[in-house]
Coordinates of C-alpha atoms in Angstrom, one line a residue:
M1 CA 0.0 0.0 0.0
S2 CA 1.4 3.4 -0.9
G3 CA 2.8 5.6 1.9
N4 CA 0.5 8.5 1.1
R5 CA -2.6 6.3 1.3
V6 CA -1.5 5.0 4.7
E7 CA -0.8 8.5 6.0
K8 CA -4.2 9.8 4.8
F9 CA -5.9 6.8 6.5
E10 CA -4.0 7.5 9.7
R11 CA -5.1 11.2 9.7
Q12 CA -8.7 10.1 9.1
M13 CA -8.6 7.6 11.9
Q14 CA -7.1 10.2 14.3
R15 CA -9.9 12.6 13.5
E16 CA -12.6 10.0 13.8
L17 CA -11.3 8.5 17.0
G18 CA -10.8 11.9 18.5
E19 CA -14.5 12.7 17.9
I20 CA -15.5 9.3 19.4
F21 CA -13.5 10.1 22.5
Q22 CA -15.0 13.5 22.7
Q23 CA -18.5 12.2 22.5
R24 CA -18.1 9.2 24.8
S25 CA -15.6 10.5 27.3
R26 CA -18.0 11.8 29.9
D27 CA -20.0 8.5 30.0
W28 CA -17.1 6.1 29.9
F29 CA -14.2 7.9 31.6
G30 CA -15.8 10.4 34.0
G31 CA -14.0 13.7 33.9
A32 CA -11.0 12.4 32.0
F33 CA -9.9 14.4 29.0
I34 CA -8.5 12.1 26.3
T35 CA -7.0 13.2 23.1
V36 CA -5.7 11.1 20.2
S37 CA -2.2 12.4 19.6
G38 CA -1.2 9.9 16.9
V39 CA -2.2 6.9 14.9
K40 CA 0.0 4.4 13.1
A41 CA -1.5 1.9 10.7
S42 CA -0.1 -1.3 9.4
P43 CA 0.6 -1.4 5.7
D44 CA -2.6 -3.5 5.1
L45 CA -4.7 -1.0 7.3
G46 CA -5.8 -4.0 9.4
Y47 CA -4.2 -2.8 12.6
L48 CA -4.0 0.6 14.3
K49 CA -1.7 1.7 17.1
I50 CA -3.4 4.6 18.8
Y51 CA -1.5 7.0 21.0
I52 CA -3.6 8.9 23.5
S53 CA -2.8 11.7 25.9
L54 CA -4.6 11.5 29.2
F55 CA -5.5 14.6 31.2
N56 CA -7.5 15.2 34.4
V57 CA -7.2 11.5 35.4
A58 CA -6.6 10.0 38.9
T59 CA -4.4 7.2 37.6
R60 CA -3.2 6.9 34.0
A61 CA -2.9 3.1 34.1
E62 CA -6.5 2.7 35.3
T63 CA -7.8 5.1 32.6
L64 CA -5.8 3.3 29.9
A65 CA -7.2 -0.1 31.2
N66 CA -10.7 1.5 31.0
V67 CA -10.0 2.6 27.4
E68 CA -9.1 -1.0 26.6
L69 CA -12.2 -2.2 28.3
H70 CA -14.2 -0.1 25.8
N71 CA -12.1 -1.2 22.8
K72 CA -14.9 -3.2 21.2
Q73 CA -17.4 -0.4 21.5
I74 CA -14.9 2.1 20.2
R75 CA -14.3 -0.1 17.2
K76 CA -18.0 -0.5 16.7
D77 CA -18.4 3.3 16.8
L78 CA -15.6 3.6 14.3
S79 CA -17.3 1.0 12.1
G80 CA -20.4 3.2 12.0
R81 CA -18.3 6.1 10.8
I82 CA -16.0 4.5 8.2
G83 CA -17.7 1.2 7.5
K84 CA -18.7 2.2 4.0
T85 CA -15.3 3.4 3.0
V86 CA -13.1 0.5 4.1
R87 CA -13.5 -3.3 3.7
I88 CA -12.1 -4.2 7.1
I89 CA -12.4 -2.2 10.4
P90 CA -8.9 -2.3 11.9
E91 CA -8.0 -3.9 15.2
L92 CA -7.3 -1.2 17.8
T93 CA -4.4 -1.1 20.2
F94 CA -4.1 1.8 22.6
F95 CA -0.9 3.3 24.0
E96 CA -0.3 6.2 26.3
D97 CA 1.5 9.1 24.6
D98 CA 4.1 10.2 27.2
T99 CA 5.8 12.8 25.1
L100 CA 4.5 15.6 27.3
D101 CA 6.2 13.9 30.3
Y102 CA 9.5 13.9 28.5
V103 CA 9.1 17.5 27.5
N104 CA 8.4 18.4 31.2
K105 CA 11.5 16.5 32.3
F106 CA 13.7 18.2 29.8
D107 CA 12.3 21.6 30.8
A108 CA 13.1 20.9 34.4
I109 CA 16.7 19.8 33.4
F110 CA 17.1 23.0 31.4
D111 CA 15.8 25.1 34.2
D112 CA 18.3 23.5 36.6
L113 CA 21.1 24.1 34.2
R114 CA 20.1 27.7 33.7
K115 CA 19.9 28.4 37.4
E116 CA 23.3 26.7 37.9
R117 CA 24.9 28.9 35.1
E118 CA 23.4 32.1 36.6
S119 CA 24.7 31.1 40.0
R120 CA 28.2 30.6 38.6
E121 CA 28.0 33.9 36.8
N122 CA 26.9 35.7 39.9
N123 CA 29.8 34.1 41.9
N124 CA 32.3 35.2 39.2
E125 CA 31.1 38.8 39.3
S126 CA 31.7 39.0 43.1

């Protein structure tokens, strides 16, 4: 399958899944705010790896497990949205997108380095 077709399919799936989470989030996940940050499709479009960001949750592991618990219903909702455009509704696998955690860690490291450098500069001026 061509790379452009797979990329187009991934973007469409990200959009559709995002809308599903937006509509179902309150009923299924309480006050959790879940966004679909990325989707990777297999070359045959039969499998999707879905990367989700979790906000306003008590425990991320519990929320991710709850997402997996609703996997079949999410897939059914997806089928209702794309069923006429694809032959096979892909299998869904969810992963937590922890990119924001890494960004926060790097920000903290850079802040520490900046403070250390400023401290050394102040000591050299004295």
